[in-house]
Amino acid sequence: GINAEYGVRKEIGFAIRNIHGVRSGLFTPDAAFEMTVKRQIETLAPPSMKCIQQVSTELHEVIMKCIDKIKNYPRLQAEIDNLVSSYLRECETTCREQIQQLVDVELSYINTNHDDFIGFNATAKDESVKDVQNAGAESQQPGRDTK
């Protein structure tokens, strides 16, 4: 929520100050922003892995309840348990790998040019549109010479 956003903004501010050192620069360093964003992306992996573990545990409990229904057939029960449990482990491993790949992909490139990103590019576009609009309005004012 608001506290998390404040924390991220504060972290970006610290990173910018650390990069600038005692001198202040003219532009906001991209490295500080990217470093902070990458830290935030990295925080997504542990809860995702925990979610996979919880889903896997719940599915295993459901499997055990289902297998319990056929306790009159112990060999069938053991075989179903073996097959379904090994398939569940394979799916869990695949899911973990895919989540890690997704996090790695997100860490590899921070797309600040995306329309959803509000940063320097969006602000620059807004300012250039305002400049064009203001120039057009000034040329249409009565009493102005349009030579």
Backbone as JSON, one array per atom type, in Angstrom:
{
  "sequence": "GINAEYGVRKEIGFAIRNIHGVRSGLFTPDAAFEMTVKRQIETLAPPSMKCIQQVSTELHEVIMKCIDKIKNYPRLQAEIDNLVSSYLRECETTCREQIQQLVDVELSYINTNHDDFIGFNATAKDESVKDVQNAGAESQQPGRDTK",
  "N": [[0.8, -1.17, 0.0], [0.39, 2.23, 0.68], [2.48, 2.64, 2.5], [4.38, 0.82, 1.54], [4.94, 1.92, -0.96], [6.03, 4.36, -0.16], [8.3, 3.4, 1.13], [9.72, 2.32, -1.06], [10.15, 4.63, -2.58], [11.76, 6.03, -0.79], [13.95, 4.32, -0.68], [14.88, 4.53, -3.33], [15.61, 7.21, -3.28], [17.75, 7.13, -1.4], [19.53, 5.5, -2.82], [20.06, 7.12, -5.04], [21.3, 9.31, -3.81], [23.55, 7.98, -2.83], [24.82, 7.25, -5.18], [25.36, 9.72, -6.36], [27.04, 10.84, -4.45], [28.95, 13.33, -2.87], [28.57, 15.31, -4.7], [25.96, 16.83, -6.54], [23.95, 15.7, -9.22], [22.77, 16.4, -12.57], [20.85, 14.78, -13.73], [18.54, 12.14, -12.91], [19.92, 9.2, -11.81], [19.82, 6.27, -13.72], [20.77, 3.87, -12.87], [20.4, 3.75, -10.1], [17.64, 3.66, -9.9], [17.09, 1.28, -11.35], [18.45, -0.59, -9.77], [16.95, -0.5, -7.4], [14.42, -1.29, -8.34], [15.02, -3.86, -9.2], [15.62, -5.09, -6.77], [13.08, -5.06, -5.65], [11.71, -6.73, -7.44], [13.06, -9.12, -6.96], [12.07, -9.73, -4.46], [9.7, -10.96, -5.0], [10.04, -13.64, -5.57], [10.45, -15.46, -3.22], [7.8, -15.49, -1.84], [6.3, -16.57, -3.92], [7.43, -19.09, -4.29], [6.81, -20.16, -1.82], [4.05, -20.24, -2.03], [3.77, -22.17, -4.05], [4.71, -24.38, -2.64], [2.75, -24.58, -0.62], [0.43, -25.11, -2.14], [1.18, -27.53, -3.28], [1.43, -29.12, -0.96], [-1.24, -29.1, -0.08], [-2.5, -30.37, -2.25], [-1.29, -32.86, -2.03], [-2.38, -33.73, 0.39], [-5.06, -33.98, -0.36], [-4.8, -36.02, -2.24], [-4.02, -38.1, -0.53], [-6.36, -38.43, 1.0], [-8.11, -39.29, -0.99], [-6.88, -41.67, -1.81], [-7.15, -43.11, 0.47], [-9.72, -44.04, 0.31], [-9.66, -46.35, -1.12], [-8.63, -48.41, 0.46], [-9.03, -51.1, 0.69], [-7.71, -52.3, -1.33], [-4.66, -52.72, -1.29], [-2.28, -52.89, -2.91], [-3.01, -51.55, -5.26], [-3.58, -49.13, -4.11], [-1.03, -48.36, -3.19], [0.33, -48.19, -5.64], [-1.08, -46.17, -7.01], [-0.62, -44.05, -5.26], [2.17, -43.83, -5.52], [2.47, -43.16, -8.31], [0.87, -40.8, -8.64], [1.95, -39.11, -6.7], [4.63, -38.87, -7.59], [4.16, -37.61, -10.04], [3.08, -35.21, -9.13], [5.31, -34.15, -7.79], [7.01, -33.75, -10.01], [5.53, -31.8, -11.41], [5.59, -29.76, -9.52], [8.33, -29.16, -9.44], [8.71, -28.28, -12.09], [7.06, -26.02, -12.04], [8.35, -24.44, -10.11], [10.76, -23.96, -11.48], [9.78, -22.49, -13.66], [8.73, -20.21, -12.4], [11.09, -19.15, -11.34], [12.44, -18.62, -13.73], [10.75, -16.66, -14.79], [11.09, -14.58, -12.93], [13.83, -14.13, -13.36], [13.77, -13.26, -16.03], [12.3, -10.88, -15.76], [14.11, -9.48, -14.2], [16.18, -9.15, -15.99], [15.64, -7.1, -17.81], [14.49, -3.9, -17.45], [11.78, -2.34, -18.44], [11.42, 0.76, -19.09], [10.21, 2.23, -20.99], [7.64, 1.49, -21.4], [4.1, 2.02, -21.72], [2.66, 1.96, -19.32], [4.47, 2.75, -17.46], [5.36, 5.38, -15.42], [7.46, 7.74, -15.81], [10.45, 9.5, -16.62], [10.28, 9.57, -19.44], [7.49, 9.6, -19.95], [6.8, 11.99, -18.71], [8.32, 13.79, -20.2], [7.11, 13.5, -22.7], [4.54, 14.5, -22.12], [5.21, 17.17, -21.5], [6.25, 18.05, -23.96], [3.98, 17.91, -25.58], [2.39, 19.82, -24.3], [3.97, 22.08, -24.77], [3.75, 22.31, -27.56], [0.99, 22.73, -27.78], [0.76, 25.15, -26.33], [2.32, 26.82, -27.94], [0.79, 26.87, -30.24], [-1.53, 28.11, -29.26], [-0.54, 30.61, -28.53], [0.11, 31.69, -31.02], [-2.35, 32.14, -32.05], [-3.47, 34.2, -30.66], [-5.21, 37.31, -30.43], [-3.99, 40.29, -31.94], [-1.39, 39.54, -32.11], [1.49, 39.41, -34.06], [1.93, 37.39, -36.79], [4.24, 36.81, -38.41]],
  "CA": [[0.0, 0.0, 0.0], [1.05, 3.52, 0.73], [3.75, 2.47, 3.22], [5.32, 0.13, 0.65], [5.37, 2.89, -1.97], [6.91, 5.3, 0.53], [9.57, 2.71, 1.34], [10.42, 2.22, -2.34], [10.6, 5.98, -2.93], [12.85, 6.34, 0.12], [15.08, 3.5, -1.12], [15.39, 5.13, -4.56], [16.3, 8.43, -2.87], [19.04, 6.76, -0.81], [20.4, 5.0, -3.88], [20.49, 8.27, -5.84], [22.29, 10.05, -3.02], [24.78, 7.19, -2.76], [25.48, 7.29, -6.48], [25.88, 11.07, -6.56], [28.08, 11.17, -3.48], [28.84, 14.69, -2.35], [28.15, 16.19, -5.79], [24.63, 16.55, -7.07], [23.97, 15.63, -10.67], [21.66, 17.02, -13.26], [19.85, 13.79, -14.1], [18.34, 11.03, -11.98], [20.64, 8.04, -12.33], [19.03, 5.08, -14.03], [21.32, 2.74, -12.11], [19.76, 3.73, -8.78], [16.27, 3.2, -10.11], [17.1, -0.13, -11.73], [18.87, -1.38, -8.61], [15.82, -0.57, -6.48], [13.38, -2.11, -8.97], [15.46, -5.26, -9.2], [15.43, -5.59, -5.41], [11.65, -5.3, -5.47], [11.36, -7.92, -8.22], [13.61, -10.28, -6.25], [11.22, -10.06, -3.31], [8.54, -11.73, -5.45], [10.35, -15.07, -5.68], [10.16, -16.29, -2.04], [6.37, -15.79, -1.62], [5.83, -17.43, -5.01], [7.88, -20.44, -3.97], [6.02, -20.6, -0.66], [2.72, -20.56, -2.56], [3.89, -23.46, -4.73], [4.82, -25.4, -1.6], [1.45, -24.73, 0.04], [-0.48, -25.78, -3.08], [1.64, -28.91, -3.38], [1.05, -29.79, 0.29], [-2.69, -29.28, -0.08], [-2.82, -31.41, -3.23], [-0.86, -34.15, -1.48], [-3.38, -34.12, 1.39], [-6.25, -34.43, -1.11], [-4.45, -37.32, -2.79], [-4.05, -39.07, 0.57], [-7.77, -38.68, 1.33], [-8.68, -40.08, -2.08], [-6.28, -43.0, -1.78], [-7.69, -43.78, 1.65], [-11.01, -44.62, -0.07], [-9.45, -47.67, -1.71], [-7.72, -49.14, 1.34], [-9.26, -52.55, 0.53], [-6.83, -52.75, -2.4], [-3.4, -52.11, -0.87], [-1.3, -52.74, -4.0], [-3.52, -50.48, -6.11], [-3.41, -47.9, -3.32], [0.4, -48.02, -3.21], [0.71, -47.81, -7.0], [-1.67, -44.84, -7.29], [0.13, -43.1, -4.44], [3.48, -43.66, -6.13], [2.34, -42.47, -9.59], [0.34, -39.45, -8.48], [2.92, -38.32, -5.93], [5.78, -38.54, -8.44], [3.69, -36.62, -11.01], [2.94, -33.96, -8.38], [6.67, -33.63, -7.59], [7.48, -33.25, -11.31], [4.83, -30.53, -11.69], [6.1, -28.76, -8.57], [9.66, -28.79, -9.91], [8.52, -27.48, -13.3], [6.49, -24.75, -11.63], [9.43, -23.68, -9.46], [11.68, -23.51, -12.53], [9.13, -21.45, -14.45], [8.67, -18.99, -11.58], [12.44, -18.6, -11.3], [12.72, -18.06, -15.05], [9.98, -15.42, -14.91], [11.79, -13.57, -12.13], [15.08, -13.84, -14.06], [13.44, -12.46, -17.22], [11.93, -9.54, -15.29], [15.33, -8.83, -13.72], [17.12, -8.92, -17.07], [15.37, -5.86, -18.54], [13.49, -3.03, -16.85], [11.24, -1.6, -19.57], [10.93, 2.07, -18.66], [9.52, 2.86, -22.11], [6.27, 0.97, -21.47], [3.06, 3.03, -21.48], [2.24, 1.93, -17.92], [5.53, 3.29, -16.62], [5.34, 6.83, -15.31], [8.83, 8.14, -15.52], [10.94, 10.66, -17.35], [9.78, 9.58, -20.81], [6.1, 10.03, -19.95], [6.79, 13.41, -18.35], [8.87, 14.52, -21.34], [6.08, 13.52, -23.74], [3.5, 15.43, -21.69], [5.73, 18.52, -21.61], [6.36, 18.41, -25.37], [2.61, 18.14, -26.06], [1.98, 21.12, -23.74], [4.71, 23.12, -25.48], [3.14, 22.45, -28.89], [-0.32, 23.35, -27.58], [0.98, 26.53, -25.93], [2.81, 27.55, -29.12], [-0.37, 27.07, -31.11], [-2.43, 29.07, -28.62], [0.09, 31.92, -28.59], [0.07, 32.21, -32.39], [-3.74, 32.47, -32.37], [-3.93, 35.3, -29.82], [-5.44, 38.53, -31.21], [-3.0, 41.33, -31.76], [-0.02, 39.01, -32.29], [1.95, 39.43, -35.44], [2.31, 36.02, -37.15], [5.16, 36.87, -39.55]],
  "C": [[0.86, 1.25, 0.0], [2.41, 3.42, 1.43], [4.8, 1.8, 2.35], [5.84, 1.09, -0.41], [6.32, 3.9, -1.37], [8.28, 4.67, 0.74], [10.39, 2.61, 0.06], [10.96, 3.58, -2.75], [11.81, 6.37, -2.08], [14.12, 5.59, -0.31], [15.71, 4.07, -2.39], [16.17, 6.41, -4.22], [17.66, 8.15, -2.27], [20.01, 6.31, -1.89], [20.92, 6.15, -4.75], [21.54, 9.07, -5.09], [23.62, 9.29, -2.94], [25.54, 7.23, -4.08], [26.09, 8.66, -6.72], [27.05, 11.38, -5.64], [27.88, 12.59, -2.97], [28.43, 15.69, -3.43], [26.74, 15.84, -6.21], [24.71, 16.59, -8.59], [22.76, 16.3, -11.26], [20.52, 16.04, -13.52], [19.74, 12.71, -13.03], [19.04, 9.8, -12.55], [19.73, 6.83, -12.54], [19.49, 3.9, -13.19], [20.65, 2.62, -10.74], [18.34, 3.19, -8.89], [16.24, 1.71, -10.42], [17.49, -1.03, -10.56], [17.7, -1.57, -7.64], [14.71, -1.45, -7.05], [13.76, -3.58, -8.94], [15.34, -5.87, -7.8], [13.97, -5.92, -5.16], [11.19, -6.54, -6.23], [11.85, -9.18, -7.52], [12.76, -10.68, -5.05], [9.99, -10.86, -3.71], [8.79, -13.24, -5.45], [10.01, -15.87, -4.41], [8.66, -16.52, -1.76], [5.79, -16.69, -2.7], [6.21, -18.88, -4.74], [7.1, -21.01, -2.79], [4.61, -21.0, -1.1], [2.73, -21.92, -3.26], [3.95, -24.58, -3.71], [3.48, -25.65, -0.93], [0.44, -25.45, -0.86], [-0.11, -27.25, -3.19], [1.25, -29.72, -2.13], [-0.45, -30.07, 0.33], [-3.11, -30.37, -1.07], [-2.42, -32.79, -2.72], [-1.86, -34.64, -0.42], [-4.66, -34.61, 0.71], [-6.0, -35.81, -1.69], [-4.54, -38.4, -1.71], [-5.5, -39.41, 0.97], [-8.44, -39.54, 0.27], [-8.16, -41.52, -2.05], [-6.82, -43.8, -0.6], [-9.01, -44.48, 1.33], [-10.86, -46.03, -0.64], [-8.5, -48.52, -0.85], [-7.92, -50.65, 1.28], [-8.35, -53.15, -0.55], [-5.44, -52.14, -2.18], [-2.37, -51.93, -2.0], [-1.71, -51.63, -4.95], [-3.32, -49.13, -5.41], [-1.95, -47.44, -3.37], [0.84, -47.53, -4.6], [0.17, -46.43, -7.37], [-0.92, -43.77, -6.51], [1.48, -42.79, -5.08], [3.39, -42.82, -7.41], [1.91, -41.01, -9.42], [1.32, -38.56, -7.71], [4.14, -37.94, -6.77], [5.38, -37.51, -9.5], [3.57, -35.25, -10.34], [4.32, -33.33, -8.14], [7.25, -33.06, -8.89], [6.85, -31.89, -11.63], [5.33, -29.42, -10.77], [7.48, -28.26, -9.01], [9.57, -27.9, -11.15], [8.01, -26.09, -12.95], [7.54, -23.86, -10.97], [10.41, -23.12, -10.5], [11.07, -22.38, -13.35], [9.02, -20.14, -13.69], [10.05, -18.35, -11.53], [12.82, -17.98, -12.63], [11.98, -16.74, -15.24], [10.65, -14.29, -14.13], [13.09, -13.17, -12.83], [14.84, -12.97, -15.29], [13.1, -11.03, -16.81], [13.16, -8.78, -14.8], [16.27, -8.44, -14.87], [16.88, -7.61, -17.81], [14.23, -5.11, -17.86], [13.0, -2.11, -17.97], [10.63, -0.29, -19.1], [10.22, 2.8, -19.79], [8.07, 2.39, -22.25], [5.27, 2.05, -21.1], [2.62, 3.09, -20.02], [3.27, 2.55, -16.98], [5.45, 4.8, -16.61], [6.73, 7.25, -14.88], [9.18, 9.35, -16.36], [10.35, 10.73, -18.74], [8.34, 10.06, -20.89], [6.0, 11.52, -19.65], [7.29, 14.24, -19.52], [7.84, 14.6, -22.46], [4.98, 14.52, -23.39], [3.96, 16.87, -21.86], [5.82, 18.96, -23.07], [4.99, 18.66, -25.99], [2.12, 19.49, -25.56], [2.68, 22.25, -24.46], [4.11, 23.38, -26.86], [1.78, 23.15, -28.77], [-0.17, 24.83, -27.21], [1.47, 27.38, -27.11], [1.67, 27.84, -30.07], [-1.32, 28.1, -30.56], [-1.86, 30.48, -28.69], [-0.01, 32.52, -29.98], [-1.34, 32.62, -32.78], [-4.27, 33.63, -31.53], [-4.11, 36.55, -30.68], [-4.34, 39.56, -30.92], [-1.57, 40.85, -31.92], [0.32, 39.0, -33.76], [2.46, 38.04, -35.76], [3.2, 36.0, -38.37], [6.01, 35.66, -39.62]]
}
